[in-house]
XYZ file of C-alpha atoms in Angstrom:
746
model
C 191.195 -79.835 -113.559
C 190.866 -77.267 -116.301
C 190.005 -77.176 -119.955
C 191.754 -75.994 -123.061
C 191.925 -72.500 -124.392
C 188.773 -70.448 -124.007
C 188.084 -67.578 -126.396
C 186.712 -64.249 -125.396
C 183.210 -64.220 -126.929
C 183.340 -60.447 -127.364
C 186.653 -60.353 -129.174
C 185.161 -60.939 -132.647
C 182.438 -58.315 -132.263
C 184.844 -55.427 -132.523
C 186.016 -56.574 -135.935
C 188.651 -54.751 -137.882
C 188.084 -51.488 -135.984
C 189.728 -52.837 -132.825
C 192.538 -54.435 -134.798
C 193.236 -51.083 -136.413
C 193.271 -49.311 -133.039
C 195.662 -51.858 -131.586
C 197.859 -52.213 -134.651
C 201.563 -51.877 -134.072
C 201.409 -52.486 -130.311
C 201.788 -55.344 -127.857
C 200.777 -55.794 -124.228
C 203.515 -56.294 -121.667
C 201.771 -58.165 -118.826
C 203.190 -58.569 -115.322
C 201.622 -61.009 -112.832
C 202.865 -60.678 -109.257
C 202.291 -62.535 -105.985
C 203.270 -61.099 -102.586
C 203.471 -62.661 -99.146
C 205.505 -61.062 -96.352
C 205.450 -64.324 -94.354
C 206.739 -66.434 -97.192
C 207.365 -70.123 -96.653
C 210.815 -70.644 -98.182
C 210.145 -74.287 -99.083
C 207.238 -73.377 -101.417
C 207.814 -71.656 -104.783
C 204.966 -69.851 -106.611
C 204.131 -71.187 -110.096
C 201.400 -70.712 -112.700
C 199.720 -73.245 -114.994
C 196.812 -73.068 -117.397
C 195.516 -73.168 -120.977
C 197.341 -73.143 -124.304
C 198.019 -69.444 -125.023
C 199.695 -68.884 -121.656
C 201.190 -72.143 -120.429
C 199.892 -74.852 -122.716
C 199.131 -77.448 -120.079
C 197.208 -78.003 -116.902
C 199.912 -80.481 -115.908
C 201.459 -79.175 -112.674
C 204.836 -80.689 -113.611
C 204.964 -78.244 -116.562
C 203.941 -75.169 -114.560
C 205.908 -71.971 -115.137
C 207.842 -70.625 -112.125
C 207.533 -67.017 -111.029
C 210.847 -65.221 -110.607
C 211.738 -63.734 -107.269
C 211.691 -59.938 -107.417
C 212.281 -59.209 -103.714
C 212.113 -60.972 -100.364
C 208.317 -61.037 -100.507
C 207.443 -60.525 -104.184
C 207.399 -62.992 -107.118
C 206.707 -62.102 -110.750
C 205.997 -63.611 -114.161
C 205.986 -61.275 -117.172
C 205.126 -61.949 -120.824
C 204.027 -60.230 -124.027
C 200.700 -60.870 -125.808
C 198.741 -59.141 -128.583
C 196.146 -56.622 -127.356
C 193.346 -58.766 -128.860
C 194.681 -61.981 -127.359
C 192.554 -64.999 -126.553
C 191.302 -65.271 -123.011
C 194.035 -66.753 -120.818
C 192.735 -69.374 -118.408
C 195.108 -70.124 -115.472
C 195.640 -70.707 -111.766
C 198.450 -70.148 -109.250
C 200.020 -73.060 -107.415
C 202.814 -73.621 -104.910
C 205.391 -76.320 -105.624
C 207.814 -77.745 -103.027
C 211.390 -76.644 -103.732
C 213.258 -79.535 -102.219
C 210.959 -82.541 -102.659
C 208.507 -84.165 -105.042
C 205.608 -83.659 -102.666
C 202.126 -82.605 -103.781
C 201.507 -79.100 -105.109
C 199.151 -76.663 -103.454
C 196.613 -75.251 -105.921
C 194.856 -71.983 -105.111
C 191.276 -72.239 -103.942
C 188.399 -71.001 -106.081
C 187.573 -70.957 -109.802
C 190.068 -70.490 -112.635
C 191.390 -66.987 -113.290
C 190.806 -65.388 -116.686
C 192.864 -62.624 -118.301
C 191.274 -60.704 -121.189
C 192.748 -57.656 -122.900
C 195.323 -57.272 -120.129
C 192.582 -57.187 -117.477
C 192.033 -59.836 -114.824
C 188.370 -60.825 -114.666
C 186.602 -60.772 -111.325
C 187.473 -58.919 -108.158
C 189.787 -61.418 -106.465
C 192.969 -59.636 -105.298
C 194.364 -62.542 -103.344
C 195.169 -66.229 -103.821
C 194.295 -68.634 -100.983
C 196.172 -71.911 -100.466
C 194.903 -74.500 -98.005
C 197.793 -75.967 -96.011
C 195.561 -78.052 -93.728
C 192.053 -78.078 -92.395
C 192.815 -75.149 -90.115
C 195.702 -73.358 -91.870
C 195.402 -71.142 -94.949
C 198.225 -69.322 -96.746
C 197.271 -66.061 -98.472
C 199.101 -64.196 -101.266
C 198.223 -60.783 -102.628
C 197.861 -60.764 -106.426
C 198.763 -57.848 -108.698
C 198.460 -57.468 -112.445
C 199.772 -54.719 -114.701
C 199.454 -54.450 -118.483
C 201.370 -51.800 -120.430
C 201.180 -51.102 -124.154
C 204.639 -51.222 -125.784
C 205.706 -50.691 -129.365
C 207.555 -53.318 -131.418
C 210.536 -50.949 -131.509
C 210.743 -50.854 -127.710
C 210.516 -54.624 -127.594
C 213.283 -54.960 -130.172
C 215.525 -52.542 -128.254
C 214.932 -54.393 -124.986
C 215.690 -57.706 -126.628
C 218.900 -56.360 -128.164
C 220.063 -55.010 -124.791
C 219.159 -58.335 -123.194
C 221.190 -60.237 -125.783
C 224.186 -57.897 -125.413
C 224.215 -58.435 -121.652
C 224.738 -62.125 -122.284
C 227.569 -61.689 -124.761
C 230.916 -62.884 -123.432
C 233.072 -60.059 -122.067
C 236.049 -59.140 -124.220
C 238.106 -58.377 -121.092
C 237.237 -61.474 -119.092
C 240.817 -62.753 -118.936
C 242.396 -59.477 -117.802
C 243.298 -59.540 -114.080
C 242.417 -56.683 -111.737
C 246.088 -55.676 -111.516
C 248.226 -56.073 -114.627
C 251.088 -54.542 -116.577
C 251.815 -54.737 -120.309
C 255.527 -54.947 -120.999
C 255.296 -54.792 -124.806
C 253.152 -52.889 -127.253
C 250.530 -54.674 -129.288
C 251.023 -55.250 -132.989
C 250.134 -52.195 -135.066
C 247.250 -52.216 -137.518
C 245.972 -50.030 -140.280
C 244.977 -47.358 -137.790
C 248.491 -47.130 -136.369
C 249.576 -44.147 -138.419
C 246.403 -42.194 -137.702
C 246.925 -42.779 -133.976
C 250.285 -40.970 -133.911
C 250.572 -37.583 -132.212
C 252.547 -34.402 -132.821
C 255.887 -34.230 -131.026
C 254.742 -31.096 -129.193
C 251.779 -31.988 -126.992
C 250.972 -28.275 -126.623
C 249.506 -28.590 -130.118
C 246.485 -30.326 -128.554
C 245.851 -27.878 -125.685
C 242.319 -26.432 -125.630
C 240.779 -23.839 -123.263
C 239.422 -25.224 -120.012
C 236.295 -23.945 -118.230
C 236.916 -21.082 -115.827
C 237.175 -22.635 -112.357
C 239.414 -22.343 -109.346
C 241.243 -25.413 -110.625
C 242.672 -23.720 -113.706
C 243.075 -20.135 -112.658
C 246.870 -20.282 -112.767
C 249.242 -19.794 -109.851
C 246.872 -18.160 -107.381
C 247.775 -17.355 -103.792
C 245.663 -19.842 -101.872
C 244.506 -17.333 -99.231
C 242.884 -15.227 -101.946
C 240.501 -18.129 -102.697
C 239.101 -18.112 -99.146
C 235.844 -16.587 -97.896
C 235.385 -12.849 -98.519
C 235.054 -11.065 -95.149
C 231.539 -9.742 -94.770
C 232.278 -8.029 -91.460
C 234.534 -5.599 -93.342
C 232.052 -4.895 -96.128
C 229.070 -2.546 -96.089
C 226.672 -5.119 -97.517
C 227.311 -7.614 -94.768
C 226.111 -10.782 -96.510
C 227.553 -14.198 -97.183
C 227.109 -15.937 -100.483
C 225.883 -19.430 -99.774
C 226.659 -22.506 -101.791
C 223.145 -22.502 -103.202
C 223.556 -18.990 -104.541
C 221.300 -17.372 -101.948
C 222.438 -14.850 -99.373
C 222.017 -14.630 -95.647
C 221.470 -11.265 -93.987
C 223.765 -10.032 -91.249
C 222.556 -10.018 -87.681
C 224.514 -6.818 -87.243
C 225.848 -4.083 -89.524
C 229.397 -2.769 -89.596
C 230.595 0.332 -91.388
C 233.897 0.779 -89.597
C 234.910 -2.828 -89.134
C 234.211 -2.685 -85.383
C 231.475 -4.865 -83.966
C 228.922 -3.110 -81.812
C 228.311 -6.231 -79.752
C 231.746 -7.816 -79.614
C 233.012 -8.381 -76.090
C 236.149 -6.582 -74.934
C 239.186 -8.419 -76.234
C 241.429 -7.171 -73.436
C 242.169 -9.848 -70.891
C 239.914 -12.365 -72.624
C 240.800 -15.910 -71.651
C 239.312 -19.321 -71.165
C 240.212 -21.367 -68.126
C 241.542 -24.748 -69.170
C 241.181 -27.397 -66.432
C 244.348 -28.808 -64.962
C 245.348 -32.118 -66.528
C 245.324 -33.824 -63.145
C 241.641 -33.000 -62.743
C 240.616 -34.340 -66.117
C 238.740 -37.583 -66.409
C 240.859 -40.456 -67.663
C 238.001 -42.833 -68.316
C 236.530 -41.214 -71.380
C 237.914 -43.652 -73.899
C 241.086 -44.326 -75.852
C 242.678 -42.434 -78.694
C 245.432 -43.624 -80.959
C 248.645 -41.605 -81.036
C 250.156 -42.191 -84.464
C 253.524 -40.822 -83.338
C 254.192 -43.633 -80.882
C 251.809 -46.294 -82.186
C 250.075 -46.815 -78.840
C 246.718 -46.088 -77.290
C 246.472 -43.610 -74.445
C 243.529 -42.433 -72.319
C 241.584 -39.569 -73.887
C 241.213 -36.473 -71.799
C 237.702 -35.230 -71.208
C 237.047 -31.787 -69.779
C 234.761 -31.416 -66.797
C 231.274 -30.344 -67.694
C 231.436 -31.752 -71.221
C 227.919 -32.935 -71.943
C 228.695 -35.747 -74.351
C 230.707 -36.900 -77.342
C 230.150 -37.374 -81.022
C 228.914 -40.876 -81.709
C 230.079 -42.869 -84.691
C 227.482 -45.650 -84.703
C 223.828 -45.749 -85.597
C 221.317 -45.736 -82.761
C 218.288 -47.278 -84.396
C 216.253 -46.569 -87.470
C 214.361 -43.278 -87.840
C 210.865 -43.518 -89.231
C 210.867 -43.581 -93.032
C 208.116 -41.814 -94.958
C 207.535 -42.677 -98.608
C 207.921 -39.640 -100.843
C 206.171 -38.847 -104.107
C 208.952 -40.524 -106.046
C 208.863 -44.301 -105.971
C 212.626 -44.429 -105.533
C 213.353 -41.945 -102.760
C 212.611 -41.706 -99.079
C 212.774 -38.839 -96.620
C 213.725 -39.185 -92.989
C 211.187 -37.885 -90.495
C 213.497 -36.924 -87.637
C 212.553 -34.944 -84.562
C 215.279 -32.347 -85.058
C 215.044 -28.605 -84.543
C 215.506 -26.219 -87.459
C 219.161 -25.612 -86.625
C 219.864 -29.347 -86.741
C 218.188 -29.719 -90.125
C 220.266 -26.850 -91.525
C 223.477 -28.523 -90.393
C 222.780 -31.877 -92.037
C 225.169 -32.637 -94.925
C 224.048 -33.263 -98.493
C 225.163 -36.859 -98.321
C 224.211 -40.509 -98.468
C 225.482 -43.701 -96.891
C 227.895 -43.570 -93.957
C 228.185 -39.765 -93.940
C 224.418 -39.329 -93.658
C 224.083 -42.064 -91.024
C 226.859 -40.562 -88.908
C 225.406 -37.065 -89.219
C 221.989 -38.296 -88.028
C 223.553 -40.013 -85.012
C 225.679 -37.003 -84.114
C 222.737 -34.599 -84.469
C 220.457 -36.718 -82.298
C 222.894 -37.555 -79.482
C 225.711 -35.017 -79.588
C 225.839 -31.716 -77.668
C 224.235 -28.779 -79.450
C 227.533 -26.935 -79.985
C 228.981 -30.074 -81.618
C 226.553 -29.687 -84.515
C 228.988 -27.120 -85.921
C 232.692 -27.832 -86.201
C 235.518 -25.274 -86.302
C 238.932 -26.486 -87.439
C 241.348 -23.861 -86.076
C 244.780 -23.919 -87.724
C 247.872 -23.417 -85.562
C 251.448 -23.038 -86.740
C 254.290 -20.777 -87.694
C 254.230 -19.022 -91.073
C 255.423 -20.993 -94.135
C 254.394 -24.359 -92.657
C 251.668 -25.171 -95.219
C 248.652 -24.195 -93.111
C 246.712 -22.458 -95.880
C 247.324 -25.214 -98.423
C 246.331 -27.880 -95.896
C 243.187 -25.868 -95.099
C 242.327 -25.563 -98.814
C 242.701 -29.326 -99.356
C 240.620 -30.119 -96.274
C 237.912 -27.675 -97.378
C 237.699 -29.316 -100.794
C 237.489 -32.807 -99.252
C 234.725 -31.922 -96.774
C 232.687 -30.198 -99.478
C 233.011 -33.315 -101.601
C 231.609 -35.387 -98.732
C 228.579 -33.089 -98.663
C 229.393 -30.867 -95.679
C 228.810 -27.141 -96.157
C 232.365 -25.945 -95.498
C 234.060 -22.538 -95.749
C 237.660 -21.414 -95.395
C 238.212 -18.212 -93.377
C 241.704 -16.704 -93.705
C 242.560 -14.119 -91.026
C 245.368 -12.660 -93.169
C 242.762 -11.642 -95.733
C 240.837 -9.812 -92.998
C 244.038 -8.082 -91.831
C 244.896 -6.866 -95.325
C 241.395 -5.516 -95.917
C 241.282 -3.651 -92.599
C 244.886 -2.495 -92.183
C 246.290 -2.656 -95.710
C 249.184 -4.693 -97.101
C 252.092 -2.539 -95.995
C 252.740 -3.839 -92.483
C 256.413 -4.403 -91.800
C 257.782 -7.211 -89.681
C 257.506 -4.952 -86.599
C 253.703 -5.204 -86.826
C 254.057 -8.902 -85.884
C 256.342 -8.452 -82.862
C 255.093 -10.006 -79.659
C 256.076 -6.889 -77.692
C 254.105 -4.551 -79.970
C 250.780 -4.038 -78.098
C 249.198 -2.024 -80.907
C 250.019 -4.668 -83.482
C 248.880 -7.471 -81.187
C 245.568 -5.707 -80.496
C 245.007 -5.133 -84.228
C 245.729 -8.789 -85.034
C 243.459 -10.032 -82.261
C 240.726 -7.720 -83.505
C 240.746 -9.097 -87.078
C 240.921 -12.647 -85.692
C 237.800 -11.951 -83.633
C 236.094 -10.469 -86.700
C 236.850 -13.629 -88.699
C 235.656 -15.890 -85.868
C 232.417 -13.923 -85.489
C 231.804 -14.101 -89.230
C 232.367 -17.859 -89.163
C 230.001 -18.369 -86.225
C 227.342 -16.167 -87.855
C 227.637 -18.245 -91.021
C 227.262 -21.448 -88.972
C 224.114 -20.091 -87.330
C 222.698 -19.541 -90.822
C 223.264 -23.201 -91.778
C 227.020 -23.634 -92.226
C 228.491 -26.870 -90.907
C 232.307 -26.813 -90.885
C 234.469 -23.690 -90.710
C 238.228 -23.756 -91.367
C 239.835 -20.908 -89.372
C 243.208 -20.195 -90.990
C 245.745 -18.156 -88.983
C 248.950 -18.681 -86.987
C 247.073 -18.719 -83.630
C 250.513 -19.268 -82.175
C 249.900 -18.346 -78.513
C 247.697 -19.829 -75.851
C 246.238 -16.369 -75.215
C 244.977 -16.145 -78.815
C 243.556 -19.679 -78.717
C 241.818 -18.932 -75.394
C 240.188 -15.905 -77.012
C 238.860 -18.046 -79.858
C 237.573 -20.720 -77.473
C 235.718 -18.023 -75.500
C 234.080 -16.671 -78.670
C 233.028 -20.175 -79.752
C 231.785 -21.323 -76.341
C 228.345 -22.915 -76.658
C 228.219 -22.210 -80.410
C 230.581 -24.674 -82.077
C 233.113 -27.359 -81.285
C 236.754 -26.371 -81.823
C 239.471 -28.760 -82.959
C 242.958 -27.271 -83.226
C 245.001 -28.442 -86.215
C 248.703 -27.727 -85.652
C 251.195 -28.057 -88.509
C 254.833 -28.476 -87.518
C 257.618 -28.667 -90.082
C 261.326 -29.119 -89.263
C 262.556 -29.584 -92.841
C 264.582 -26.452 -93.613
C 264.390 -27.039 -97.388
C 260.586 -27.132 -97.356
C 260.442 -24.058 -95.111
C 262.816 -22.176 -97.430
C 260.734 -23.128 -100.476
C 257.537 -22.016 -98.761
C 259.092 -18.681 -97.723
C 260.075 -17.921 -101.307
C 256.598 -18.859 -102.577
C 255.093 -16.653 -99.894
C 257.145 -13.638 -100.916
C 256.408 -14.257 -104.605
C 252.648 -14.766 -104.252
C 251.417 -13.088 -101.056
C 249.608 -9.733 -101.446
C 251.669 -8.595 -98.428
C 254.607 -8.151 -100.807
C 252.757 -7.238 -104.003
C 253.967 -3.623 -103.667
C 257.548 -4.619 -102.838
C 259.519 -4.677 -106.126
C 262.701 -5.950 -104.472
C 262.375 -9.679 -103.847
C 265.382 -9.768 -101.510
C 263.940 -6.962 -99.354
C 260.619 -8.825 -99.095
C 262.468 -12.063 -98.339
C 264.435 -10.499 -95.466
C 261.299 -8.818 -94.052
C 259.433 -12.120 -94.001
C 262.382 -13.828 -92.284
C 262.224 -11.207 -89.535
C 258.436 -11.680 -89.279
C 258.990 -15.420 -88.880
C 261.547 -14.832 -86.110
C 259.038 -12.628 -84.262
C 256.484 -15.462 -84.331
C 259.069 -18.050 -83.242
C 259.886 -16.023 -80.099
C 256.331 -16.267 -78.737
C 255.182 -19.577 -80.250
C 253.455 -21.980 -77.840
C 252.595 -25.513 -79.080
C 249.037 -26.728 -78.576
C 248.389 -28.870 -75.511
C 244.842 -27.819 -74.649
C 241.425 -28.999 -75.781
C 240.856 -31.256 -78.788
C 243.726 -31.147 -81.228
C 245.484 -32.808 -84.146
C 249.236 -32.329 -84.551
C 250.816 -32.888 -87.966
C 254.579 -33.209 -87.534
C 256.677 -33.233 -90.717
C 253.720 -34.563 -92.738
C 253.933 -31.973 -95.538
C 256.540 -33.820 -97.601
C 254.556 -37.051 -97.735
C 257.625 -39.040 -96.648
C 256.562 -40.291 -93.249
C 256.164 -37.933 -90.323
C 253.915 -38.156 -87.295
C 250.348 -37.303 -86.469
C 249.098 -36.984 -82.887
C 245.465 -36.686 -81.867
C 243.915 -35.819 -78.528
C 240.272 -35.899 -77.443
C 239.028 -36.604 -80.973
C 235.811 -38.590 -81.417
C 232.944 -38.856 -83.850
C 232.598 -39.777 -87.500
C 233.537 -36.445 -89.101
C 236.577 -35.686 -86.899
C 237.683 -39.263 -87.539
C 237.405 -38.797 -91.315
C 239.389 -35.564 -91.026
C 242.199 -37.360 -89.208
C 242.193 -40.153 -91.804
C 242.361 -37.602 -94.626
C 245.232 -35.700 -93.020
C 247.209 -38.911 -92.488
C 247.119 -39.515 -96.245
C 247.585 -36.001 -97.622
C 250.792 -34.201 -98.665
C 251.915 -31.367 -100.938
C 254.303 -33.237 -103.247
C 253.782 -31.912 -106.807
C 252.586 -34.510 -109.334
C 250.171 -34.648 -112.277
C 246.888 -36.542 -112.397
C 245.473 -37.243 -115.862
C 241.705 -37.734 -116.125
C 239.850 -38.910 -119.216
C 236.620 -40.559 -120.192
C 236.678 -43.894 -121.950
C 236.808 -43.955 -125.727
C 233.464 -43.749 -127.491
C 231.436 -46.911 -126.794
C 228.694 -48.563 -128.811
C 226.187 -47.383 -126.202
C 227.433 -43.807 -126.730
C 226.686 -44.192 -130.423
C 223.159 -45.451 -129.656
C 222.526 -42.809 -126.982
C 222.005 -45.422 -124.257
C 223.000 -44.933 -120.622
C 224.959 -47.425 -118.564
C 225.518 -50.826 -120.083
C 228.836 -52.596 -120.538
C 229.413 -52.400 -124.276
C 232.761 -52.408 -126.055
C 234.266 -49.298 -127.631
C 233.536 -48.239 -131.209
C 236.072 -47.818 -134.016
C 236.432 -44.183 -132.982
C 236.963 -45.277 -129.380
C 239.677 -47.721 -130.464
C 241.482 -44.941 -132.331
C 241.340 -42.748 -129.213
C 242.746 -45.547 -127.073
C 245.832 -45.651 -129.324
C 246.193 -41.860 -129.263
C 245.856 -41.965 -125.472
C 248.645 -44.542 -125.266
C 250.899 -42.304 -127.367
C 250.048 -39.300 -125.205
C 250.819 -41.129 -121.951
C 254.109 -42.385 -123.371
C 255.176 -38.840 -124.304
C 253.812 -37.055 -121.233
C 255.028 -39.534 -118.624
C 258.218 -40.787 -120.279
C 260.231 -39.767 -117.198
C 257.583 -40.895 -114.682
C 257.938 -44.652 -114.626
C 256.276 -44.909 -111.202
C 252.929 -43.792 -112.646
C 249.912 -46.106 -112.678
C 246.718 -46.463 -114.742
C 243.359 -46.716 -112.964
C 240.182 -47.898 -114.665
C 236.736 -49.077 -113.659
C 235.723 -52.718 -114.097
C 233.660 -51.948 -117.215
C 234.811 -53.091 -120.644
C 234.878 -49.659 -122.219
C 237.433 -48.280 -119.735
C 239.602 -51.402 -119.686
C 239.718 -51.496 -123.494
C 240.517 -47.769 -123.628
C 243.564 -48.306 -121.422
C 244.668 -51.599 -123.011
C 247.159 -50.090 -125.539
C 249.059 -48.287 -122.740
C 252.203 -50.264 -121.927
C 254.873 -50.108 -119.267
C 252.625 -48.929 -116.429
C 250.648 -50.938 -113.856
C 246.896 -51.019 -114.521
C 244.479 -51.283 -111.634
C 240.735 -51.910 -111.887
C 238.532 -50.224 -109.271
C 234.937 -51.271 -108.747
C 234.415 -47.872 -107.081
C 235.173 -46.138 -110.404
C 232.269 -47.762 -112.260
C 229.749 -45.404 -113.825
C 226.577 -44.607 -111.890
C 224.326 -47.661 -111.717
C 221.160 -46.791 -113.652
C 219.260 -49.764 -112.218
C 216.215 -50.730 -114.260
C 217.011 -47.854 -116.660
C 220.364 -49.368 -117.609
C 220.647 -49.635 -121.388
C 217.757 -47.247 -122.075
C 217.869 -43.867 -123.795
C 216.587 -40.788 -122.006
C 213.751 -40.607 -124.526
C 212.723 -44.154 -123.629
C 212.788 -43.277 -119.932
C 210.674 -40.184 -120.592
C 208.158 -42.206 -122.595
C 207.930 -45.374 -120.503
C 208.750 -44.024 -117.012
C 207.556 -40.387 -116.988
C 207.447 -40.142 -113.192
C 211.055 -41.278 -112.901
C 212.089 -38.907 -115.669
C 210.507 -35.929 -113.907
C 211.932 -36.921 -110.502
C 215.429 -37.080 -111.972
C 214.945 -33.761 -113.735
C 213.985 -32.033 -110.473
C 217.031 -33.161 -108.458
C 219.726 -35.043 -110.357
C 222.078 -35.024 -107.368
C 219.781 -36.927 -104.998
C 217.674 -38.851 -107.513
C 218.258 -42.587 -107.220
C 217.471 -44.820 -110.189
C 215.088 -47.682 -109.294
C 217.359 -50.485 -108.043
C 220.300 -48.236 -108.906
C 222.298 -45.339 -107.493
C 222.184 -41.588 -107.022
C 225.118 -39.249 -107.560
C 225.399 -38.960 -103.773
C 225.824 -42.747 -103.659
C 228.606 -42.491 -106.251
C 230.341 -39.766 -104.230
C 230.327 -41.964 -101.140
C 231.847 -44.969 -102.891
C 234.500 -42.748 -104.490
C 235.900 -41.600 -101.143
C 238.554 -44.396 -100.966
C 239.683 -43.357 -104.456
C 239.982 -39.716 -103.341
C 242.033 -40.715 -100.306
C 244.362 -42.858 -102.425
C 244.790 -40.093 -105.012
C 245.748 -37.697 -102.219
C 248.196 -40.256 -100.809
C 249.906 -41.103 -104.103
C 253.162 -39.278 -104.827
C 253.512 -40.619 -108.381
C 251.398 -39.565 -111.389
C 248.088 -41.348 -111.959
C 246.106 -41.773 -115.197
C 242.439 -42.403 -114.366
C 239.995 -43.427 -117.101
C 236.856 -41.827 -115.653
C 235.060 -38.507 -115.263
C 233.506 -38.729 -111.802
C 236.552 -37.359 -109.960
C 236.836 -34.119 -111.881
C 234.325 -32.295 -109.652
C 236.536 -33.007 -106.620
C 239.668 -31.471 -108.088
C 237.768 -28.548 -109.621
C 236.171 -27.925 -106.188
C 232.742 -27.644 -107.775
C 229.594 -27.583 -105.599
C 227.888 -30.955 -105.253
C 224.744 -29.706 -106.950
C 226.811 -29.148 -110.119
C 228.248 -32.683 -110.226
C 225.463 -34.193 -112.404
C 225.688 -31.282 -114.840
C 229.455 -31.151 -115.423
C 230.248 -31.673 -119.087
C 233.102 -34.092 -119.731
C 233.859 -34.301 -123.464
C 234.908 -37.564 -125.069
C 238.473 -38.048 -126.299
C 239.853 -35.257 -124.109
C 242.513 -35.469 -121.401
C 242.330 -33.234 -118.325
C 245.666 -32.790 -116.587
C 245.400 -31.799 -112.928
C 248.601 -30.498 -111.341
C 248.610 -30.885 -107.560
C 251.225 -29.241 -105.373
C 252.034 -26.412 -102.985
C 250.511 -23.852 -105.361
C 247.140 -25.595 -105.217
C 245.378 -27.226 -108.181
C 245.788 -26.196 -111.816
C 244.025 -27.665 -114.839
C 245.090 -28.134 -118.461
C 243.119 -29.843 -121.255
C 244.281 -31.756 -124.340
C 241.841 -32.563 -127.160
C 243.237 -35.553 -129.054
C 240.306 -36.079 -131.463
């Protein structure tokens, strides 16, 4: 059917000049065939003359590899001054020895990486009346011998047998491995404080800080009247206050919201699980409610290809307020947000979690943990503490009498600062905020009615009530409150402050009314982490559901979490990203030092566990640690760099400049071709976050991706956080919040 190799008649005319121009380079050629209506029983092949295939025998044709559901590819390397390649496409039956289908028309010729002629399709005659058409693409890229050698080395390394193949996903070493010549150099000082190094200044390592002081700064009580957004910009006030009194706030006297009688509520609005009794009961739905959050997709929005070949934008018909309230997220969080924005009531686009409970019940610490979790998921979340507003407006010297239920002046003053905080939160939501955590006792139905009236038509309120009956926990919290709260900063006598707070608590207990209206979540004796109950009412939608799931698994039991990167790997030495290489000699030394550190630091914590990814470098780093269970998590694997896996950043910049620039512009959302973005990594890490919050024993995690969660860093900073090699970050979690300490072992 064809002939042998055919030379390009013009190739010799260029002489040594062309050879000099092309010296040191090769052509990487990619031939592709595409057909969206592919017949699965026919596989694309190529056959032709000597330089390319070597035979016009169809039985020796080269198969194209499947690149996607509709695309097939064959790639190869040739010299720039290669002989003309003479070939044709053919289709071979996959499951039989039937005849091949050869493309119609003359032979194709490839010269200098260019396909001769103007044919962009291959036609195959199935019968007299039926023709099958494929689109044909060709791409030729000049590559250096060094790039080819690096690609070949990475290819070979990917096929090397794994050194951790026989290690199960869950294992425990009962005995230490035999020591070697590095054993002595792996020993540590008896005092681990010798290795402590300064940590970056963040909220996670700022010492024992009163949690309420870390909440949002009241703008309604400042002259500037601006909020600092998470992106560093500021939003202007819609009104200006100099005296702390709003010029447009409605009269607080007699403010109430009528709550429909339970007998008149609809009982057919769905079911909600009550964790306290383990049954399902009808959800109550208030009359006039225009709809519910939805937690399922409702079809596919139109996708528009962006300038980057690896990202898409969603062209949704949403108003500007909806777009502002969309989370910086991927996966399930993004899908749920789209569904809720498109189908939910307008006020449901903003969510207010209103805390309810007596003092010293862990409200502020629960609010701080929930704020950190929602920010990690990508929701713009802020924590508003009414006590901070009260101290700024009325000072820190209020006695317990200020909090009496029969003190009208004190009650009016407390309602006023609560209204200021609620107005600030709603104003922030109208400027783009998504979830507000409203932290106060809110212990009476009258106060909660006032808040519901202020939020009517502007945001959805879910009450979060914390109830604690453990006298030991309450006593501990009271003492922490007196020690840390600014309310008692000017009281030198601890006992006097302690007795004053006890009287304040009694004043609240006299008027306390449990929540039984609206949408609510009740946490009953959940603070200790040893059981307890959680009750939910009229809760629906993806985000409220995630909040309930988080609260079920959270507690305030103090315990350390140790975070570290893997020991130095061979890819670290070469400056290559991704990969699955083993650790270097330096990495092996660190793994032994890490084992010694864990043995010393957790010698009295035998319930601790070791978590690693499924990659060799993390498993090998943890291998010398003995006596603790080791668990491999696929979710902890490093970001998948897709086609860039195993490359250096310089190689990406040189060979894929568009991808390099796209990543440089937005590292958080940039997704590697056939790989992941940092938002993708955040989504797959959520089960790990939940389990870390649930654990009451120490955990040693060989990874760096979780540090941003505990440090409560903005999502946009996640790709830029520096995590040094051979350093351990100790995170202490407990009732005082999160503190950080770093140990540099090498």
